[in-house]
Coordinates of C-alpha atoms in Angstrom, one line a residue:
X1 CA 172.0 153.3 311.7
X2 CA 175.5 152.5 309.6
X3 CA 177.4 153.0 313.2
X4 CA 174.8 150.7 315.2
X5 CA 175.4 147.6 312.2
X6 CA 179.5 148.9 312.8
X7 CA 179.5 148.2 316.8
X8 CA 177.5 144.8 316.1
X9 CA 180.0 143.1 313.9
X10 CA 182.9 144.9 315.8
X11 CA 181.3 143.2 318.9
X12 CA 180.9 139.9 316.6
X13 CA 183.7 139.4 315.2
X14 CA 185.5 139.9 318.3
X15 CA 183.8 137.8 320.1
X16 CA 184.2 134.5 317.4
X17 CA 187.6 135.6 317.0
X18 CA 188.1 135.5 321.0
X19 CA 186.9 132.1 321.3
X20 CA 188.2 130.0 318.3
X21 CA 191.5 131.5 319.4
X22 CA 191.6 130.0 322.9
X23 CA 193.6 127.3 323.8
X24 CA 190.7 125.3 325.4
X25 CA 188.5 125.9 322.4
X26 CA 190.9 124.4 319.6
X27 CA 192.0 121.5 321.8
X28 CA 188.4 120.8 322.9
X29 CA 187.5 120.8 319.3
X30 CA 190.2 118.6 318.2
X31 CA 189.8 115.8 321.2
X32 CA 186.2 116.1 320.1
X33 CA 186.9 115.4 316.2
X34 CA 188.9 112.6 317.0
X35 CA 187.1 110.9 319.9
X36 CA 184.1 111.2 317.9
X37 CA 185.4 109.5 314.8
X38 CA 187.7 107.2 316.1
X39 CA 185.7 105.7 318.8
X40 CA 182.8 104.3 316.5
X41 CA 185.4 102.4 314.5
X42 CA 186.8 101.0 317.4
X43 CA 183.8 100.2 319.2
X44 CA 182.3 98.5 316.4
X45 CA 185.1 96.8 314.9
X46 CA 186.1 95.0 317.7
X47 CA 182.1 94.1 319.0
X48 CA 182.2 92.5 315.4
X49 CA 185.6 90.8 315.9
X50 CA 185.3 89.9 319.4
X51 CA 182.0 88.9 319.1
X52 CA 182.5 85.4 317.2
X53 CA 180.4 87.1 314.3
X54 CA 183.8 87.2 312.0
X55 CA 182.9 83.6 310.6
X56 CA 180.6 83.2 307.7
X57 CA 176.9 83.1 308.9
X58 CA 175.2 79.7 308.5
X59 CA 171.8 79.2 309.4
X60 CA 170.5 76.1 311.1
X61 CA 168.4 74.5 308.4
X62 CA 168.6 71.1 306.9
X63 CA 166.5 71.8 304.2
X64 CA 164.8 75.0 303.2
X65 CA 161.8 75.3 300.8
X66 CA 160.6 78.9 299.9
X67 CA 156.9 79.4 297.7
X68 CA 157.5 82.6 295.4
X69 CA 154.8 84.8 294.6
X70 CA 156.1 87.2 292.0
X71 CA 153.5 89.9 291.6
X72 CA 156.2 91.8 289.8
X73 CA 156.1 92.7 285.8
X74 CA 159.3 90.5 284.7
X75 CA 160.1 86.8 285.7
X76 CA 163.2 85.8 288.0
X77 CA 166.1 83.6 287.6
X78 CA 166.2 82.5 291.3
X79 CA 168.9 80.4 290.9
X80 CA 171.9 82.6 291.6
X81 CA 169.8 83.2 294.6
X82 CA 169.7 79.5 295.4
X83 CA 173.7 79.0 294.9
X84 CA 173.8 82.4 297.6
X85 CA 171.6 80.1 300.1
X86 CA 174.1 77.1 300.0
X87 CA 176.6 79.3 301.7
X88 CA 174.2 80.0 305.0
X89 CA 171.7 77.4 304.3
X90 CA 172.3 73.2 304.0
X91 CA 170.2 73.4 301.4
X92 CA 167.9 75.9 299.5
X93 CA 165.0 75.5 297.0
X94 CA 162.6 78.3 295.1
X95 CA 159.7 77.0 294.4
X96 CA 157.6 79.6 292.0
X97 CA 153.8 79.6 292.5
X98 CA 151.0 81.1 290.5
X99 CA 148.3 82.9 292.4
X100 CA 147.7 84.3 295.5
X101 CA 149.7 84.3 298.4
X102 CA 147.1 82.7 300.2
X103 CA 147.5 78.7 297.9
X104 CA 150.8 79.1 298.4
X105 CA 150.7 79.4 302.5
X106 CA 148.2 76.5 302.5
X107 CA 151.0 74.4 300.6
X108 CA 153.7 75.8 303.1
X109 CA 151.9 74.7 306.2
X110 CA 152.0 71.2 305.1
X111 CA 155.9 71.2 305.3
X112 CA 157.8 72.1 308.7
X113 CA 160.8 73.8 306.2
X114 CA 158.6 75.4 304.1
X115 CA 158.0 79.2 303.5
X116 CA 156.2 82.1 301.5
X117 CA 157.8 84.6 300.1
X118 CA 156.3 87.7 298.2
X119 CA 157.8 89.9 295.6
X120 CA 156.4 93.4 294.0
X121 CA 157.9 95.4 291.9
X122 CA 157.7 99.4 292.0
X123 CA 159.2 101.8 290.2
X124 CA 162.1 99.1 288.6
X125 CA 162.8 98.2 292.3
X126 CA 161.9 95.0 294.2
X127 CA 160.3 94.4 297.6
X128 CA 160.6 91.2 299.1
X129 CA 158.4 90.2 301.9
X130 CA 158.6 87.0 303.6
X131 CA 155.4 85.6 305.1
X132 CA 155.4 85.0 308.9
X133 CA 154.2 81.8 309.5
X134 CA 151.7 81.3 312.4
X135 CA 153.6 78.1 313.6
X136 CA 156.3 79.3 316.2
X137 CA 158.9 76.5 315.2
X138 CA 159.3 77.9 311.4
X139 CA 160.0 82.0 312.7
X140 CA 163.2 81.6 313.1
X141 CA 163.6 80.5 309.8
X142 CA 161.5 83.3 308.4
X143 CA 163.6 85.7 310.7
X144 CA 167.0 83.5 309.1
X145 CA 165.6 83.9 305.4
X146 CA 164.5 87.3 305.7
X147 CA 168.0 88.1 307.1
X148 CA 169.5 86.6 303.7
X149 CA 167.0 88.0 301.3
X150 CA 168.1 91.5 302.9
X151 CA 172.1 90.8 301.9
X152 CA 171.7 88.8 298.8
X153 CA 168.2 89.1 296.9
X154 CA 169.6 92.3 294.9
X155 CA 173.4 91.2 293.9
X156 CA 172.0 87.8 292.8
X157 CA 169.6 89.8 290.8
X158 CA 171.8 92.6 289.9
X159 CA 169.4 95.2 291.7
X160 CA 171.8 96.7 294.4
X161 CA 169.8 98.0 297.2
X162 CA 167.4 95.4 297.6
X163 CA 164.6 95.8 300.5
X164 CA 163.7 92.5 302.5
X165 CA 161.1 92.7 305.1
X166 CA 159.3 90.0 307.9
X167 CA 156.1 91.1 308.0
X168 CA 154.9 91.7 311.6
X169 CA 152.0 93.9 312.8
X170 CA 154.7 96.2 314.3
X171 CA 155.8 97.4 310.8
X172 CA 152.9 98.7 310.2
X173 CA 153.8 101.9 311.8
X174 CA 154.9 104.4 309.0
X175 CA 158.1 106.3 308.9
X176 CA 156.5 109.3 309.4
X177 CA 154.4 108.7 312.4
X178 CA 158.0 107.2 313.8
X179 CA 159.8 110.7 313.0
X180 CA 156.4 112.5 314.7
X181 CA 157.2 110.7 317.6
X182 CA 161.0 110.7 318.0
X183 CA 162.2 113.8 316.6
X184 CA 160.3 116.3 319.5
X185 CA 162.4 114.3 322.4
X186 CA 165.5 114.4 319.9
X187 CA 165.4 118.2 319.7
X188 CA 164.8 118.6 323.4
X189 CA 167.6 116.3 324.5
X190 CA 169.7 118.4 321.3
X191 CA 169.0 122.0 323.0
X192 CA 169.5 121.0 326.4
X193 CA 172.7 119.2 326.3
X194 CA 173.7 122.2 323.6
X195 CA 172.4 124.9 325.9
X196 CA 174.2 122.9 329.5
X197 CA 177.7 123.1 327.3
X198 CA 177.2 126.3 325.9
X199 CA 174.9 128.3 327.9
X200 CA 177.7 129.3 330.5
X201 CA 179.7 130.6 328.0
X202 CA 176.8 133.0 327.0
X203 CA 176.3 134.2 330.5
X204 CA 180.2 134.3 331.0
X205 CA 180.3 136.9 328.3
X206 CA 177.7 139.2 329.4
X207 CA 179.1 139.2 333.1
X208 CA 182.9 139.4 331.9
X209 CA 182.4 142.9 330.8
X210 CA 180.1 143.8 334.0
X211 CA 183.5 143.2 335.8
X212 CA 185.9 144.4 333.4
X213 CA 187.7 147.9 334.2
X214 CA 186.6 149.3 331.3
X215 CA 182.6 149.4 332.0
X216 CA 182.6 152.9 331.9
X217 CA 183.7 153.2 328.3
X218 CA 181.6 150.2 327.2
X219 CA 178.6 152.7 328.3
X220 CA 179.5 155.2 326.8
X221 CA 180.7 154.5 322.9
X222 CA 178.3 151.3 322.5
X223 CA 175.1 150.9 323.4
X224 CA 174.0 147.8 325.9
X225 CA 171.3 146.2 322.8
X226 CA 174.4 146.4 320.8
X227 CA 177.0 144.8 322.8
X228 CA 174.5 142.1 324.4
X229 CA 173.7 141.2 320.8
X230 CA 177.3 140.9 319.2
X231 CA 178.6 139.0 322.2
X232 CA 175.3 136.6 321.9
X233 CA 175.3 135.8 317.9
X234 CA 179.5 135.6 318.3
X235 CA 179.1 133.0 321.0
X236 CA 177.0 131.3 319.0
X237 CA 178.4 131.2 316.0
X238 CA 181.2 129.4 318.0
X239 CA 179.1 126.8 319.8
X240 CA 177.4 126.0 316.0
X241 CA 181.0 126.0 314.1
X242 CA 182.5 123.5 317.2
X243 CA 179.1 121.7 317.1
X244 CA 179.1 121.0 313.3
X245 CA 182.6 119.5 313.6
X246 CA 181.8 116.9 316.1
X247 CA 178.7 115.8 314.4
X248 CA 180.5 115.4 311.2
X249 CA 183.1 113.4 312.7
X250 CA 180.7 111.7 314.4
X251 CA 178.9 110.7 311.3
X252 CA 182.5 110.1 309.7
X253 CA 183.0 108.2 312.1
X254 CA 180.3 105.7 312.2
X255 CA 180.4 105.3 308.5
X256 CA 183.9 104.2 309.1
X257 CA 183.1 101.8 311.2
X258 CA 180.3 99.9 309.2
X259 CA 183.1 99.7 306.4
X260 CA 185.3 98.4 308.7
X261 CA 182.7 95.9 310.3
X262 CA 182.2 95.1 306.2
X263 CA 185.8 94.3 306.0
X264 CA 186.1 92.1 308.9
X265 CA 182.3 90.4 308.1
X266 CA 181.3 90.8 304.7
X267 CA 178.0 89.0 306.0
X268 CA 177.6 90.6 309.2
X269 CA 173.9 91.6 311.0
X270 CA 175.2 93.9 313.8
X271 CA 172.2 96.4 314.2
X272 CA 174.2 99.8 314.0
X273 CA 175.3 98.8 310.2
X274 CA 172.2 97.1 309.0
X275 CA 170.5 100.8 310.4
X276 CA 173.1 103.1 308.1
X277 CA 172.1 100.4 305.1
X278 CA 168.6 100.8 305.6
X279 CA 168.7 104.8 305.5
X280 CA 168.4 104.5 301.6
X281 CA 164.4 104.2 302.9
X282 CA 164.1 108.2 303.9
X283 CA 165.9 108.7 300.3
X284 CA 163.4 111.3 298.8
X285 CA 161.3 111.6 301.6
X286 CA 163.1 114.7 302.6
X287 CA 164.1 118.0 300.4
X288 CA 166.8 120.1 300.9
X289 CA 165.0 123.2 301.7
X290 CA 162.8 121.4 304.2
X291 CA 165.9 120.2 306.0
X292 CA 167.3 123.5 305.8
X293 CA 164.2 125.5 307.5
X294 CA 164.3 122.8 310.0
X295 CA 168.0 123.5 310.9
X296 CA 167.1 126.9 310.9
X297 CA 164.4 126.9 313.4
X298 CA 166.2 124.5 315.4
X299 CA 168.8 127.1 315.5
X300 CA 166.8 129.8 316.0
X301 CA 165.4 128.3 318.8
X302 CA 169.1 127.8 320.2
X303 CA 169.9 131.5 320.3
X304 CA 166.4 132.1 321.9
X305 CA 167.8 130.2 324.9
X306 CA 171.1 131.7 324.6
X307 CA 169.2 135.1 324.7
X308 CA 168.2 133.8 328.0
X309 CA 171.3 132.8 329.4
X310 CA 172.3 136.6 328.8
X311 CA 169.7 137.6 330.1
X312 CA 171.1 135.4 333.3
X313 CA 174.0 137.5 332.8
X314 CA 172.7 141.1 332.6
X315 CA 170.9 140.1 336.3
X316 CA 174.2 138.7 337.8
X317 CA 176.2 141.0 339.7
X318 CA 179.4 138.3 339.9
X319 CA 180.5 135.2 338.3
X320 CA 179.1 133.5 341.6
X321 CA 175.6 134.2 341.1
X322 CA 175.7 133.0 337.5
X323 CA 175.0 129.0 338.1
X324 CA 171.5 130.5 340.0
X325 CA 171.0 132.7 337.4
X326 CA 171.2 130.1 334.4
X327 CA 167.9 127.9 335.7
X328 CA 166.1 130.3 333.9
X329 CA 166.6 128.6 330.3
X330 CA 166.8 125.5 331.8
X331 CA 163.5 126.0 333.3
X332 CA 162.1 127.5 330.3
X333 CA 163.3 124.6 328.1
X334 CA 161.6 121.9 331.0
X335 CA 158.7 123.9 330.8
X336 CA 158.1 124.2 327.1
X337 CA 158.9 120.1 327.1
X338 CA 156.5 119.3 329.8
X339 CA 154.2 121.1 328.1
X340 CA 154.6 120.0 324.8
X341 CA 154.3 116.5 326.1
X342 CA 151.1 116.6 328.3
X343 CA 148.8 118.6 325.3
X344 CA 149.7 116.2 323.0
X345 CA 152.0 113.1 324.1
X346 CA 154.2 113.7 320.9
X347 CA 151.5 111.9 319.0
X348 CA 149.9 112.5 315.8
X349 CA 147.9 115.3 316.8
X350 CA 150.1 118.1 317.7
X351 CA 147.8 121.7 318.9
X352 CA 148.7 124.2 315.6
X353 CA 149.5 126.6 319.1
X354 CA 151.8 124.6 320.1
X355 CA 153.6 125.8 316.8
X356 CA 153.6 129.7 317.1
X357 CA 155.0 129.6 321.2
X358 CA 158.7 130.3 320.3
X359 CA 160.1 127.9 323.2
X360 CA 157.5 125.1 322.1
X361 CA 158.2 125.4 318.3
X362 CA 161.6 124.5 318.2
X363 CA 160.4 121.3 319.9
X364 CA 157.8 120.2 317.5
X365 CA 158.2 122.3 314.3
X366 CA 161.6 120.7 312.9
X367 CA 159.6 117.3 312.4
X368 CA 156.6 118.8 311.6
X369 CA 158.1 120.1 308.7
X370 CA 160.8 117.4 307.9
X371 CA 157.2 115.3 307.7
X372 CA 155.4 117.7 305.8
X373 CA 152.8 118.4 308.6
X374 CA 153.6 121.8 308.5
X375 CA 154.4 123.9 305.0
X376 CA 157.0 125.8 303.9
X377 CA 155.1 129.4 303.8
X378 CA 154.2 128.4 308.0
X379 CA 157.7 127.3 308.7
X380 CA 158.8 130.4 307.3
X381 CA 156.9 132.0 309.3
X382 CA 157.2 130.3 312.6
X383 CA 160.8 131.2 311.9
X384 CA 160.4 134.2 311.5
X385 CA 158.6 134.4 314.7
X386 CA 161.6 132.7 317.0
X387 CA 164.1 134.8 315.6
X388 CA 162.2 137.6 316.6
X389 CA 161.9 136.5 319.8
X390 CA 165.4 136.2 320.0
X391 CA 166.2 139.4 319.4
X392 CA 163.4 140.6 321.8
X393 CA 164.9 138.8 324.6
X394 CA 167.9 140.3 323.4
X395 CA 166.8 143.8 323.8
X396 CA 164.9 143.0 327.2
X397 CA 168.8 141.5 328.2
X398 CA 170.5 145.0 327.4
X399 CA 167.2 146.6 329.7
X400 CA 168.6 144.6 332.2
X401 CA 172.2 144.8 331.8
X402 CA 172.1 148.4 331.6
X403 CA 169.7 148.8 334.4
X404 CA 171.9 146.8 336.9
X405 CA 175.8 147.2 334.7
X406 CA 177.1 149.2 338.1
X407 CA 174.8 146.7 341.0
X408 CA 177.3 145.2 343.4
X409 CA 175.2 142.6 345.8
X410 CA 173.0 139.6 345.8
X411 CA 170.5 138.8 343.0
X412 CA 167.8 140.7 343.1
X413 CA 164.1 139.4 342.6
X414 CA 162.3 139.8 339.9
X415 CA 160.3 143.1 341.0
X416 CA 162.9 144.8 342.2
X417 CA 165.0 143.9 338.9
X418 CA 161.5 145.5 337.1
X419 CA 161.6 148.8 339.4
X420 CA 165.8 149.4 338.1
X421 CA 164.8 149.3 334.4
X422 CA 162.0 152.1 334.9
X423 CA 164.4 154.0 337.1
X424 CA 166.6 153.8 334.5
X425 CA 164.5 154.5 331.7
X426 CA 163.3 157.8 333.2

C-alpha cells in the first residue's frame, strides 16, 4: 500500500513539476495575469473618459420637490442632502410628510416636479426607495433621483454604504431565485471552456507515455491505475494553479479599473462599477464553508471530466486520434446540460436526482448550496459522490490503457475496446 501512495506522488509531482516548468506554461500564465488585469483598467478608464461622462452629472430639472416618508426610528437632517442636489439638480427641496406613503403620492401627483420617496431603517442601516410615479413624463426624474440617492444619501448622512432603489415590478425577483437561475449556465460555460483549454493536455499525457520508448518499463514497475491517476490530479493541479491566477488578476483587475473610473468621475454611473458597489448586497448571504464545498464540487466535477479526457487517451493509439477521442467529455458535459435544462429549465424547482448524477451535480449543486437549497451534510455528500466517480473513471481509464498500451491502428469501437479489457483481465 506505502509503495502504491509512493508511485502516485512520484507520478504527481512529476507531472506539476513538468508543466509549470515549461516555457509555454509560465509565459502563458504571465500574458494571462497581465492581459487580465490590465485590460479592465483600460477598457473602462477610457469608456469613462471618452465617453463625455468625465464632467460633473447634472440632471435636467428646474425644480425638484421630493415627499419623505421616514418610517425609520430617528429623524433626518435632509439638508446636507439638499446642498448635494444643487450640484446635479437646479434646485432641490425635502419636503417631510407624516403618514402613509399613499397622502404623500396624492400630494405629488398634483405637481409635474414632484416625488415620493420612502425611508426604513433596519438594523442601523437605511433603505431608500423612491416611488415610481405612474405619469411617464416624471420617470426620468425618479430614475435621475434615484441615481443621486444611490451616490449621496449615506455621505450626507454619514452612513457609508447607502442602498437606493426605484421600485419596479422587476425587482421583485430575489437574489436567490437570480443565483438559482444564473449560476447552472455559469458553471456549465466554467467547465467547458476549462475542460476545451485543458482537456487536451489531460489526453496528451496519457498518450505521451503510450508512445514513449520506455512503455515497457512503465508496465512493469508502476501499475496503469497508478500512473493514469498521478498524471490526471498533476495536470490538474496545473490547470487550477494557472486558473486561480487569471481569475485573481482578473478580479484585480476590474477593481482597478472602478478606482480608476472613480478618479477620472467621482460621480460616474457606468454599469460595471455601480455592479462591484452594489456587491455589498450578497454580504452575509454567503459563508465561507458553503463557498468552499461549492468550489470543491465544482472541482470535483472538473477532474471527473478530466478523468474522461484520459480515458480519451487510454483508447487512442496516436496523437492523431486524440481530437476524435476527446468528444467524449464534451458530449458528456452537452448531455448532462441538456438535461439539466429540459427537467427543470434552471428554475426553482430543480429534481433532488438531478443532484446525485455526478456529471449533473456539478451543474446545479454549487448554487444550490451557495443558496442554501441544498445542506451542508448533502453537499458533503454529493461530494463525496463525484470524487468517487472520479476516481472510478480513473480506474476504468487504466482498464483501458493497459488493455490497448501496445494497440497500433485506428480507434477501435466501443465493443471491441470491451472484448481487450476481458482478454486482458484473464
Amino acid at each position: 500500500m506505502k509503495k502504491r501512495w509512493s508511485n502516485f506522488c512520484s507520478i504527481f509531482c512529476f507531472t506539476f513539476i513538468q508543466h509549470i516548468r515549461r516555457k509555454g506554461y509560465r509565459g502563458g500564465t504571465l500574458v494571462g495575469i497581465l492581459l487580465c488585469f490590465l485590460l479592465p483598467v483600460l477598457i473602462m478608464g477610457a469608456l469613462e473618459y471618452l465617453g463625455g461622462n468625465a464632467q460633473d452629472v447634472s440632471y435636467a430639472s428646474d425644480s425638484l420637490q421630493v415627499y419623505v416618508v421616514n418610517h425609520g426610528k430617528a429623524d433626518l437632517d435632509l439638508s446636507a442632502l439638499a446642498d448635494r442636489g444643487a450640484e446635479y439638480f437646479d434646485s432641490l427641496t425635502f419636503l417631510e410628510q407624516e403618514g402613509e406613503a399613499e397622502e404623500a403620492e396624492k400630494k405629488a401627483e398634483a405637481s409635474p416636479d414632484a416625488l415620493v420617496m420612502v425611508v426604513d431603517q433596519e438594523e442601523g442601516e437605511y433603505q431608500v426607495t423612491v416611488l415610481e410615479p405612474e405619469e411617464s413624463e416624471k420617470r426620468e426624474n425618479a430614475e435621475n433621483l434615484s441615481s443621486f440617492l444611490s451616490q449621496e444619501f449615506g455621505a450626507a448622512i454619514g452612513q457609508t454604504e447607502p442602498e437606493a432603489d426605484l421600485e419596479t415590478e422587476e425587482d421583485n425577483m430575489g437574489i436567490q431565485e437570480i443565483l438559482n437561475l444564473l449560476l447552472p449556465y455559469l458553471n456549465c460555460m466554467l467547465l467547458y471552456f476549462l475542460l476545451l483549454f485543458y482537456g487536451q493536455n489531460v489526453g496528451g499525457c496519457i498518450i505521451l507515455e503510450k508512445t514513449s520508448k520506455l512503455m515497457d518499463t512503465f508496465l512493469i514497475s508502476v501499475k496503469p491505475a497508478q500512473m493514469l491517476a498521478g498524471k490526471v490530479f498533476g495536470t490538474v493541479c496545473a490547470a487550477m494553479l494557472q486558473f486561480a491566477l487569471w481569475t485573481a488578476a482578473l478580479l484585480g483587475g476590474f477593481l482597478a479599473g472602478a478606482e480608476a473610473v472613480r478618479w477620472i468621475n467621482p460621480r460616474t454611473d457606468m454599469i460595471l462599477v455601480l455592479l462591484i458597489e452594489s456587491l455589498s448586497l450578497f454580504r452575509g448571504m454567503f459563508s465561507l464553508g458553503t463557498v468552499l464545498l461549492a468550489l470543491g464540487i465544482i472541482l470535483a466535477g472538473f477532474l471527473l471530466y478530466c478523468a474522461l479526457a484520459a480515458v480519451g487517451g487510454a483508447v487512442s493509439s496516436k496523437p492523431e486520434d486524440l481530437s476524435n477521442a476527446n468528444i467524449l467529455f464534451i458530449l458528456a458535459l452537452l448531455i448532462s446540460f441538456f438535461a439539466v435544462l429540459g427537467s427543470s429549465g434552471f428554475g426553482e424547482q430543480i429534481p433532488v436526482w438531478l443532484d446525485w448524477i455526478p456529471f449533473t451535480a456539478v451543474l446545479v449543486v454549487p448554487g444550490q448550496i451557495l443558496t442554501g437549497a441544498v445542506g451542508t451534510a448533502a453537499g458533503l455528500g454529493i461530494l463525496a459522490v463525484v470524487f468517487a466517480s472520479s476516481l472510478l473513471v480513473i480506474w476504468l481509464a487504466a482498464k483501458v490503457y493497459s488493455a490497448m498500451a501496445l494497440y497500433k491502428g485506428n480507434l477501435l469501437t466501443p465493443g471491441k475496446i470491451l472484448s481487450m479489457i476481458k482478454e486482458n483481465h484473464r
